[in-house]
Amino acid sequence: MRLAMIDGRKQRISDSFGAAATDYEAHAGPQRAAATLVADLAARQHRQGAPHIWEIGCGTGLLTRHLQRQWPDGRLLVTDIAPAMVDHAARDAMIGGTFLAMDGETPPFEGQWFDLILSSLAFQWFDDLDGALKRLAELLRPGGSLIFSTMGERSFARWRAAHAVCGAVAAVPAYPSLDRLRASLTAFDDAFAFDEDYPLDCGDARGLIGHLRGIGAVVPRDGVAPLGPGVMRRVMAAFDTGGQGDGYHVLFGRITRLR
């Protein structure tokens, strides 16, 4: 199944993550940690009742399982831009809900639908984060919250530095700073953001590349051409000379609709 009405880049993102669905969780240490924190923030924000929840970018269900345990009687809409990821999550007998392949940046909904809109490490693939936050906040019921994690500027710092040493530019997207996200959230009456750093124990450069392939995060940012084999070998050698492992810088945000 292919999603209708998405551009070429979004289709490539869908295809790359879909291809990684089977083995995704074997590579998803930082993703698991970020999903746990998003779930904890959601539980603190909505303590009673059976909320109507929309999850954007479910992947294989790392966050979804937390939500099912926290709100077994809640109404759960589980979505991802990659149909294969949605199918993988839907096969989990511990998860119940409605499962749809959907681009969360352009939701097909209108009106105040949701008590919680949640997402972990998906918004970095949006074309226009500020516009998406506005659209999603408009779908909240009064008192409802949008809670998310996304990639921050210090992510893969060692990999970027290795490119710079070799006079090359990494194809890793340019992620926002915490200050940039906080500036975006000033558009809302009740919002905050903070950040966390998670180590990535990937070993050498081959291990880092294997990690990115394993989670499906291989679509380069626009305007950056792939490196030739010789330059890539030099970048990998520079990375290995500098040590082992890299890291994720993760930004967390919460927007609550007051009225």
PDB file of C-alpha atoms in Angstrom:
ATOM      1  CA  MET A   1       0.000   0.000   0.000  1.00  0.00           C
ATOM      2  CA  ARG A   2       1.241   3.487  -0.866  1.00  0.00           C
ATOM      3  CA  LEU A   3      -0.062   6.704   0.619  1.00  0.00           C
ATOM      4  CA  ALA A   4      -1.967   8.971  -1.705  1.00  0.00           C
ATOM      5  CA  MET A   5      -1.188  12.673  -2.063  1.00  0.00           C
ATOM      6  CA  ILE A   6       2.330  12.795  -0.627  1.00  0.00           C
ATOM      7  CA  ASP A   7       5.368  14.210  -2.389  1.00  0.00           C
ATOM      8  CA  GLY A   8       8.429  12.306  -3.517  1.00  0.00           C
ATOM      9  CA  ARG A   9      10.459  13.001  -0.378  1.00  0.00           C
ATOM     10  CA  LYS A  10       7.653  11.904   1.927  1.00  0.00           C
ATOM     11  CA  GLN A  11       7.216   8.740  -0.139  1.00  0.00           C
ATOM     12  CA  ARG A  12      10.920   7.982   0.234  1.00  0.00           C
ATOM     13  CA  ILE A  13      10.608   8.450   4.003  1.00  0.00           C
ATOM     14  CA  SER A  14       7.620   6.110   4.054  1.00  0.00           C
ATOM     15  CA  ASP A  15       9.454   3.486   2.011  1.00  0.00           C
ATOM     16  CA  SER A  16      12.694   3.628   4.038  1.00  0.00           C
ATOM     17  CA  PHE A  17      10.983   3.278   7.401  1.00  0.00           C
ATOM     18  CA  GLY A  18       8.678   0.606   6.071  1.00  0.00           C
ATOM     19  CA  ALA A  19      11.645  -1.429   4.909  1.00  0.00           C
ATOM     20  CA  ALA A  20      13.091  -1.266   8.443  1.00  0.00           C
ATOM     21  CA  ALA A  21       9.931  -2.349  10.286  1.00  0.00           C
ATOM     22  CA  THR A  22      10.915  -5.977  10.932  1.00  0.00           C
ATOM     23  CA  ASP A  23      14.238  -5.250  12.668  1.00  0.00           C
ATOM     24  CA  TYR A  24      13.568  -1.703  13.855  1.00  0.00           C
ATOM     25  CA  GLU A  25      13.394  -2.378  17.586  1.00  0.00           C
ATOM     26  CA  ALA A  26      16.784  -4.097  17.631  1.00  0.00           C
ATOM     27  CA  HIS A  27      18.333  -0.708  16.771  1.00  0.00           C
ATOM     28  CA  ALA A  28      15.982   1.632  18.634  1.00  0.00           C
ATOM     29  CA  GLY A  29      17.600   2.293  22.032  1.00  0.00           C
ATOM     30  CA  PRO A  30      17.262   6.103  22.050  1.00  0.00           C
ATOM     31  CA  GLN A  31      13.829   5.818  20.438  1.00  0.00           C
ATOM     32  CA  ARG A  32      12.682   3.588  23.284  1.00  0.00           C
ATOM     33  CA  ALA A  33      13.964   6.033  25.915  1.00  0.00           C
ATOM     34  CA  ALA A  34      12.307   9.040  24.249  1.00  0.00           C
ATOM     35  CA  ALA A  35       8.986   7.198  23.887  1.00  0.00           C
ATOM     36  CA  THR A  36       9.023   6.317  27.591  1.00  0.00           C
ATOM     37  CA  LEU A  37       9.452   9.964  28.538  1.00  0.00           C
ATOM     38  CA  VAL A  38       6.684  11.118  26.185  1.00  0.00           C
ATOM     39  CA  ALA A  39       4.376   8.534  27.770  1.00  0.00           C
ATOM     40  CA  ASP A  40       5.302   9.750  31.254  1.00  0.00           C
ATOM     41  CA  LEU A  41       4.586  13.366  30.314  1.00  0.00           C
ATOM     42  CA  ALA A  42       1.224  12.335  28.867  1.00  0.00           C
ATOM     43  CA  ALA A  43       0.299  10.411  32.017  1.00  0.00           C
ATOM     44  CA  ARG A  44       1.100  13.453  34.157  1.00  0.00           C
ATOM     45  CA  GLN A  45      -0.949  15.695  31.893  1.00  0.00           C
ATOM     46  CA  HIS A  46      -4.068  13.540  31.685  1.00  0.00           C
ATOM     47  CA  ARG A  47      -4.644  11.671  34.928  1.00  0.00           C
ATOM     48  CA  GLN A  48      -8.338  10.719  34.771  1.00  0.00           C
ATOM     49  CA  GLY A  49     -10.896   9.320  32.373  1.00  0.00           C
ATOM     50  CA  ALA A  50     -10.573   7.530  29.041  1.00  0.00           C
ATOM     51  CA  PRO A  51      -9.054  10.041  26.618  1.00  0.00           C
ATOM     52  CA  HIS A  52      -9.324  10.161  22.876  1.00  0.00           C
ATOM     53  CA  ILE A  53      -5.669   9.840  21.753  1.00  0.00           C
ATOM     54  CA  TRP A  54      -3.999  10.236  18.381  1.00  0.00           C
ATOM     55  CA  GLU A  55      -0.439   8.949  18.026  1.00  0.00           C
ATOM     56  CA  ILE A  56       1.598  10.274  15.088  1.00  0.00           C
ATOM     57  CA  GLY A  57       4.526   8.180  13.871  1.00  0.00           C
ATOM     58  CA  CYS A  58       3.808   5.000  15.795  1.00  0.00           C
ATOM     59  CA  GLY A  59       6.656   3.001  14.277  1.00  0.00           C
ATOM     60  CA  THR A  60       6.512  -0.521  15.656  1.00  0.00           C
ATOM     61  CA  GLY A  61       4.568   0.556  18.749  1.00  0.00           C
ATOM     62  CA  LEU A  62       7.185   1.624  21.323  1.00  0.00           C
ATOM     63  CA  LEU A  63       5.026   4.509  22.556  1.00  0.00           C
ATOM     64  CA  THR A  64       1.752   2.811  21.694  1.00  0.00           C
ATOM     65  CA  ARG A  65       2.300   0.022  24.226  1.00  0.00           C
ATOM     66  CA  HIS A  66       2.756   2.576  27.001  1.00  0.00           C
ATOM     67  CA  LEU A  67      -0.487   4.283  26.002  1.00  0.00           C
ATOM     68  CA  GLN A  68      -2.409   1.011  25.940  1.00  0.00           C
ATOM     69  CA  ARG A  69      -1.237   0.180  29.463  1.00  0.00           C
ATOM     70  CA  GLN A  70      -1.913   3.675  30.791  1.00  0.00           C
ATOM     71  CA  TRP A  71      -5.385   4.046  29.245  1.00  0.00           C
ATOM     72  CA  PRO A  72      -6.810   0.588  28.474  1.00  0.00           C
ATOM     73  CA  ASP A  73     -10.271   2.117  27.986  1.00  0.00           C
ATOM     74  CA  GLY A  74      -9.108   5.078  25.923  1.00  0.00           C
ATOM     75  CA  ARG A  75      -9.891   5.587  22.232  1.00  0.00           C
ATOM     76  CA  LEU A  76      -6.589   5.195  20.432  1.00  0.00           C
ATOM     77  CA  LEU A  77      -5.881   6.238  16.846  1.00  0.00           C
ATOM     78  CA  VAL A  78      -2.465   4.880  15.794  1.00  0.00           C
ATOM     79  CA  THR A  79      -0.862   6.292  12.644  1.00  0.00           C
ATOM     80  CA  ASP A  80       2.409   6.343  10.734  1.00  0.00           C
ATOM     81  CA  ILE A  81       3.479   7.566   7.317  1.00  0.00           C
ATOM     82  CA  ALA A  82       4.856   4.064   6.605  1.00  0.00           C
ATOM     83  CA  PRO A  83       2.085   1.487   6.025  1.00  0.00           C
ATOM     84  CA  ALA A  84       4.477  -1.345   6.916  1.00  0.00           C
ATOM     85  CA  MET A  85       5.089   0.229  10.333  1.00  0.00           C
ATOM     86  CA  VAL A  86       1.346   0.527  10.940  1.00  0.00           C
ATOM     87  CA  ASP A  87       0.876  -3.113   9.957  1.00  0.00           C
ATOM     88  CA  HIS A  88       3.681  -4.177  12.300  1.00  0.00           C
ATOM     89  CA  ALA A  89       2.189  -2.292  15.261  1.00  0.00           C
ATOM     90  CA  ALA A  90      -1.309  -3.597  14.497  1.00  0.00           C
ATOM     91  CA  ARG A  91      -0.084  -7.192  14.747  1.00  0.00           C
ATOM     92  CA  ASP A  92       0.894  -6.670  18.397  1.00  0.00           C
ATOM     93  CA  ALA A  93      -1.757  -8.472  20.441  1.00  0.00           C
ATOM     94  CA  MET A  94      -1.103  -6.075  23.362  1.00  0.00           C
ATOM     95  CA  ILE A  95      -2.212  -3.026  21.343  1.00  0.00           C
ATOM     96  CA  GLY A  96      -5.802  -2.175  20.514  1.00  0.00           C
ATOM     97  CA  GLY A  97      -7.118   0.772  18.535  1.00  0.00           C
ATOM     98  CA  THR A  98      -7.669   2.091  15.049  1.00  0.00           C
ATOM     99  CA  PHE A  99      -4.604   1.831  12.791  1.00  0.00           C
ATOM    100  CA  LEU A 100      -4.151   4.057   9.742  1.00  0.00           C
ATOM    101  CA  ALA A 101      -1.349   4.984   7.349  1.00  0.00           C
ATOM    102  CA  MET A 102      -1.291   8.778   7.373  1.00  0.00           C
ATOM    103  CA  ASP A 103       1.020  11.773   7.051  1.00  0.00           C
ATOM    104  CA  GLY A 104       0.618  13.413  10.455  1.00  0.00           C
ATOM    105  CA  GLU A 105       1.809  16.762   9.117  1.00  0.00           C
ATOM    106  CA  THR A 106      -1.351  17.125   7.023  1.00  0.00           C
ATOM    107  CA  PRO A 107      -4.175  15.618   9.103  1.00  0.00           C
ATOM    108  CA  PRO A 108      -7.545  15.023   7.428  1.00  0.00           C
ATOM    109  CA  PHE A 109      -9.466  16.137  10.528  1.00  0.00           C
ATOM    110  CA  GLU A 110     -11.310  19.335  11.375  1.00  0.00           C
ATOM    111  CA  GLY A 111     -12.618  20.473  14.744  1.00  0.00           C
ATOM    112  CA  GLN A 112     -11.721  19.638  18.340  1.00  0.00           C
ATOM    113  CA  TRP A 113     -11.232  15.890  18.291  1.00  0.00           C
ATOM    114  CA  PHE A 114      -8.540  14.817  20.696  1.00  0.00           C
ATOM    115  CA  ASP A 115      -7.679  14.936  24.385  1.00  0.00           C
ATOM    116  CA  LEU A 116      -4.077  13.955  23.613  1.00  0.00           C
ATOM    117  CA  ILE A 117      -2.008  14.095  20.441  1.00  0.00           C
ATOM    118  CA  LEU A 118       1.302  12.316  21.026  1.00  0.00           C
ATOM    119  CA  SER A 119       4.389  11.655  18.961  1.00  0.00           C
ATOM    120  CA  SER A 120       7.927  10.495  19.609  1.00  0.00           C
ATOM    121  CA  LEU A 121      10.767  11.182  17.182  1.00  0.00           C
ATOM    122  CA  ALA A 122       8.652  11.748  14.091  1.00  0.00           C
ATOM    123  CA  PHE A 123       8.248  15.526  13.792  1.00  0.00           C
ATOM    124  CA  GLN A 124      11.822  15.943  12.506  1.00  0.00           C
ATOM    125  CA  TRP A 125      10.570  14.580   9.188  1.00  0.00           C
ATOM    126  CA  PHE A 126       7.969  17.344   8.794  1.00  0.00           C
ATOM    127  CA  ASP A 127       8.518  19.988   6.107  1.00  0.00           C
ATOM    128  CA  ASP A 128       7.100  22.826   8.235  1.00  0.00           C
ATOM    129  CA  LEU A 129       7.187  22.158  11.986  1.00  0.00           C
ATOM    130  CA  ASP A 130       5.678  25.511  13.001  1.00  0.00           C
ATOM    131  CA  GLY A 131       2.743  25.107  10.644  1.00  0.00           C
ATOM    132  CA  ALA A 132       2.188  21.527  11.774  1.00  0.00           C
ATOM    133  CA  LEU A 133       2.144  22.502  15.453  1.00  0.00           C
ATOM    134  CA  LYS A 134      -0.534  25.107  14.735  1.00  0.00           C
ATOM    135  CA  ARG A 135      -2.702  22.649  12.795  1.00  0.00           C
ATOM    136  CA  LEU A 136      -2.366  19.926  15.421  1.00  0.00           C
ATOM    137  CA  ALA A 137      -3.115  22.269  18.334  1.00  0.00           C
ATOM    138  CA  GLU A 138      -6.358  23.240  16.622  1.00  0.00           C
ATOM    139  CA  LEU A 139      -7.482  19.599  16.807  1.00  0.00           C
ATOM    140  CA  LEU A 140      -7.267  19.504  20.608  1.00  0.00           C
ATOM    141  CA  ARG A 141     -10.301  19.697  22.834  1.00  0.00           C
ATOM    142  CA  PRO A 142     -10.185  22.390  25.549  1.00  0.00           C
ATOM    143  CA  GLY A 143      -7.748  21.125  28.171  1.00  0.00           C
ATOM    144  CA  GLY A 144      -6.170  18.730  25.676  1.00  0.00           C
ATOM    145  CA  SER A 145      -2.437  18.517  25.054  1.00  0.00           C
ATOM    146  CA  LEU A 146      -0.030  17.927  22.197  1.00  0.00           C
ATOM    147  CA  ILE A 147       3.107  16.236  23.577  1.00  0.00           C
ATOM    148  CA  PHE A 148       6.030  15.307  21.346  1.00  0.00           C
ATOM    149  CA  SER A 149       9.714  14.606  21.038  1.00  0.00           C
ATOM    150  CA  THR A 150      11.830  15.526  18.050  1.00  0.00           C
ATOM    151  CA  MET A 151      15.493  15.621  17.107  1.00  0.00           C
ATOM    152  CA  GLY A 152      17.684  18.494  18.299  1.00  0.00           C
ATOM    153  CA  GLU A 153      20.740  20.236  16.877  1.00  0.00           C
ATOM    154  CA  ARG A 154      23.395  18.263  18.800  1.00  0.00           C
ATOM    155  CA  SER A 155      22.282  14.917  17.377  1.00  0.00           C
ATOM    156  CA  PHE A 156      25.071  12.957  15.669  1.00  0.00           C
ATOM    157  CA  ALA A 157      27.585  15.661  16.590  1.00  0.00           C
ATOM    158  CA  ARG A 158      30.607  13.367  16.125  1.00  0.00           C
ATOM    159  CA  TRP A 159      29.403  12.245  12.698  1.00  0.00           C
ATOM    160  CA  ARG A 160      28.931  15.864  11.600  1.00  0.00           C
ATOM    161  CA  ALA A 161      32.379  16.774  12.970  1.00  0.00           C
ATOM    162  CA  ALA A 162      33.995  13.945  11.019  1.00  0.00           C
ATOM    163  CA  HIS A 163      32.470  15.326   7.835  1.00  0.00           C
ATOM    164  CA  ALA A 164      33.687  18.823   8.651  1.00  0.00           C
ATOM    165  CA  VAL A 165      37.249  17.589   9.170  1.00  0.00           C
ATOM    166  CA  CYS A 166      37.130  16.150   5.661  1.00  0.00           C
ATOM    167  CA  GLY A 167      35.588  19.272   4.115  1.00  0.00           C
ATOM    168  CA  ALA A 168      32.284  17.506   3.563  1.00  0.00           C
ATOM    169  CA  VAL A 169      28.698  18.160   4.650  1.00  0.00           C
ATOM    170  CA  ALA A 170      26.729  15.438   6.439  1.00  0.00           C
ATOM    171  CA  ALA A 171      23.421  14.427   4.871  1.00  0.00           C
ATOM    172  CA  VAL A 172      21.896  14.311   8.359  1.00  0.00           C
ATOM    173  CA  PRO A 173      19.079  16.909   8.561  1.00  0.00           C
ATOM    174  CA  ALA A 174      19.703  20.264  10.229  1.00  0.00           C
ATOM    175  CA  TYR A 175      17.695  19.911  13.434  1.00  0.00           C
ATOM    176  CA  PRO A 176      16.460  22.861  15.526  1.00  0.00           C
ATOM    177  CA  SER A 177      17.963  24.111  18.774  1.00  0.00           C
ATOM    178  CA  LEU A 178      16.009  24.151  22.024  1.00  0.00           C
ATOM    179  CA  ASP A 179      15.857  27.950  21.811  1.00  0.00           C
ATOM    180  CA  ARG A 180      14.371  27.686  18.323  1.00  0.00           C
ATOM    181  CA  LEU A 181      11.666  25.297  19.503  1.00  0.00           C
ATOM    182  CA  ARG A 182      10.893  27.478  22.513  1.00  0.00           C
ATOM    183  CA  ALA A 183      10.511  30.467  20.198  1.00  0.00           C
ATOM    184  CA  SER A 184       7.995  28.494  18.134  1.00  0.00           C
ATOM    185  CA  LEU A 185       6.014  27.610  21.241  1.00  0.00           C
ATOM    186  CA  THR A 186       5.541  31.271  22.191  1.00  0.00           C
ATOM    187  CA  ALA A 187       2.671  31.230  19.670  1.00  0.00           C
ATOM    188  CA  PHE A 188       0.647  29.191  22.201  1.00  0.00           C
ATOM    189  CA  ASP A 189      -0.847  30.278  25.525  1.00  0.00           C
ATOM    190  CA  ASP A 190       0.339  27.247  27.515  1.00  0.00           C
ATOM    191  CA  ALA A 191       3.467  25.474  26.270  1.00  0.00           C
ATOM    192  CA  PHE A 192       6.965  24.479  27.300  1.00  0.00           C
ATOM    193  CA  ALA A 193      10.001  22.638  25.933  1.00  0.00           C
ATOM    194  CA  PHE A 194      13.108  20.983  27.340  1.00  0.00           C
ATOM    195  CA  ASP A 195      15.843  18.715  26.045  1.00  0.00           C
ATOM    196  CA  GLU A 196      17.659  15.493  26.895  1.00  0.00           C
ATOM    197  CA  ASP A 197      20.827  13.874  25.557  1.00  0.00           C
ATOM    198  CA  TYR A 198      20.921  10.121  24.935  1.00  0.00           C
ATOM    199  CA  PRO A 199      24.172   8.303  24.160  1.00  0.00           C
ATOM    200  CA  LEU A 200      24.232   6.046  21.124  1.00  0.00           C
ATOM    201  CA  ASP A 201      26.459   3.036  21.747  1.00  0.00           C
ATOM    202  CA  CYS A 202      27.022   2.272  18.077  1.00  0.00           C
ATOM    203  CA  GLY A 203      30.769   1.666  18.162  1.00  0.00           C
ATOM    204  CA  ASP A 204      32.563   2.769  15.014  1.00  0.00           C
ATOM    205  CA  ALA A 205      31.359   4.486  11.841  1.00  0.00           C
ATOM    206  CA  ARG A 206      30.081   1.227  10.361  1.00  0.00           C
ATOM    207  CA  GLY A 207      28.041   0.743  13.513  1.00  0.00           C
ATOM    208  CA  LEU A 208      26.514   4.221  13.209  1.00  0.00           C
ATOM    209  CA  ILE A 209      25.614   3.657   9.577  1.00  0.00           C
ATOM    210  CA  GLY A 210      24.133   0.293  10.529  1.00  0.00           C
ATOM    211  CA  HIS A 211      22.054   1.952  13.240  1.00  0.00           C
ATOM    212  CA  LEU A 212      20.631   4.538  10.841  1.00  0.00           C
ATOM    213  CA  ARG A 213      19.844   1.874   8.263  1.00  0.00           C
ATOM    214  CA  GLY A 214      18.334  -0.330  10.952  1.00  0.00           C
ATOM    215  CA  ILE A 215      15.783   2.312  11.957  1.00  0.00           C
ATOM    216  CA  GLY A 216      15.143   3.468   8.379  1.00  0.00           C
ATOM    217  CA  ALA A 217      16.546   6.991   8.867  1.00  0.00           C
ATOM    218  CA  VAL A 218      18.415   7.116   5.569  1.00  0.00           C
ATOM    219  CA  VAL A 219      16.618   9.838   3.583  1.00  0.00           C
ATOM    220  CA  PRO A 220      19.130  12.730   3.279  1.00  0.00           C
ATOM    221  CA  ARG A 221      18.269  16.359   3.714  1.00  0.00           C
ATOM    222  CA  ASP A 222      17.437  18.250   0.545  1.00  0.00           C
ATOM    223  CA  GLY A 223      20.311  19.777  -1.347  1.00  0.00           C
ATOM    224  CA  VAL A 224      23.079  17.513   0.005  1.00  0.00           C
ATOM    225  CA  ALA A 225      24.564  15.129  -2.549  1.00  0.00           C
ATOM    226  CA  PRO A 226      25.729  11.646  -1.479  1.00  0.00           C
ATOM    227  CA  LEU A 227      29.446  11.365  -0.772  1.00  0.00           C
ATOM    228  CA  GLY A 228      31.675   9.513  -3.169  1.00  0.00           C
ATOM    229  CA  PRO A 229      33.325   6.312  -1.904  1.00  0.00           C
ATOM    230  CA  GLY A 230      36.692   7.940  -1.303  1.00  0.00           C
ATOM    231  CA  VAL A 231      35.298  10.826   0.726  1.00  0.00           C
ATOM    232  CA  MET A 232      33.072   8.469   2.695  1.00  0.00           C
ATOM    233  CA  ARG A 233      36.076   6.330   3.619  1.00  0.00           C
ATOM    234  CA  ARG A 234      37.898   9.423   4.895  1.00  0.00           C
ATOM    235  CA  VAL A 235      34.863  10.535   6.918  1.00  0.00           C
ATOM    236  CA  MET A 236      34.532   7.082   8.464  1.00  0.00           C
ATOM    237  CA  ALA A 237      38.230   7.033   9.339  1.00  0.00           C
ATOM    238  CA  ALA A 238      37.954  10.477  10.958  1.00  0.00           C
ATOM    239  CA  PHE A 239      34.963   9.323  12.993  1.00  0.00           C
ATOM    240  CA  ASP A 240      36.781   6.197  14.171  1.00  0.00           C
ATOM    241  CA  THR A 241      39.896   8.177  15.103  1.00  0.00           C
ATOM    242  CA  GLY A 242      37.824  10.416  17.343  1.00  0.00           C
ATOM    243  CA  GLY A 243      36.457   7.621  19.521  1.00  0.00           C
ATOM    244  CA  GLN A 244      33.394   5.392  19.715  1.00  0.00           C
ATOM    245  CA  GLY A 245      29.669   6.058  19.613  1.00  0.00           C
ATOM    246  CA  ASP A 246      27.643   9.196  19.047  1.00  0.00           C
ATOM    247  CA  GLY A 247      24.486  10.672  20.540  1.00  0.00           C
ATOM    248  CA  TYR A 248      20.908  11.842  20.182  1.00  0.00           C
ATOM    249  CA  HIS A 249      19.876  15.315  21.289  1.00  0.00           C
ATOM    250  CA  VAL A 250      16.106  15.111  21.808  1.00  0.00           C
ATOM    251  CA  LEU A 251      13.740  18.051  22.251  1.00  0.00           C
ATOM    252  CA  PHE A 252      10.463  17.562  24.120  1.00  0.00           C
ATOM    253  CA  GLY A 253       7.485  19.887  23.831  1.00  0.00           C
ATOM    254  CA  ARG A 254       4.025  20.223  25.312  1.00  0.00           C
ATOM    255  CA  ILE A 255       1.197  22.462  24.086  1.00  0.00           C
ATOM    256  CA  THR A 256      -2.092  22.585  26.018  1.00  0.00           C
ATOM    257  CA  ARG A 257      -5.265  24.152  24.655  1.00  0.00           C
ATOM    258  CA  LEU A 258      -6.856  26.270  27.367  1.00  0.00           C
ATOM    259  CA  ARG A 259     -10.170  27.011  25.668  1.00  0.00           C
TER     260      ARG A 259
END
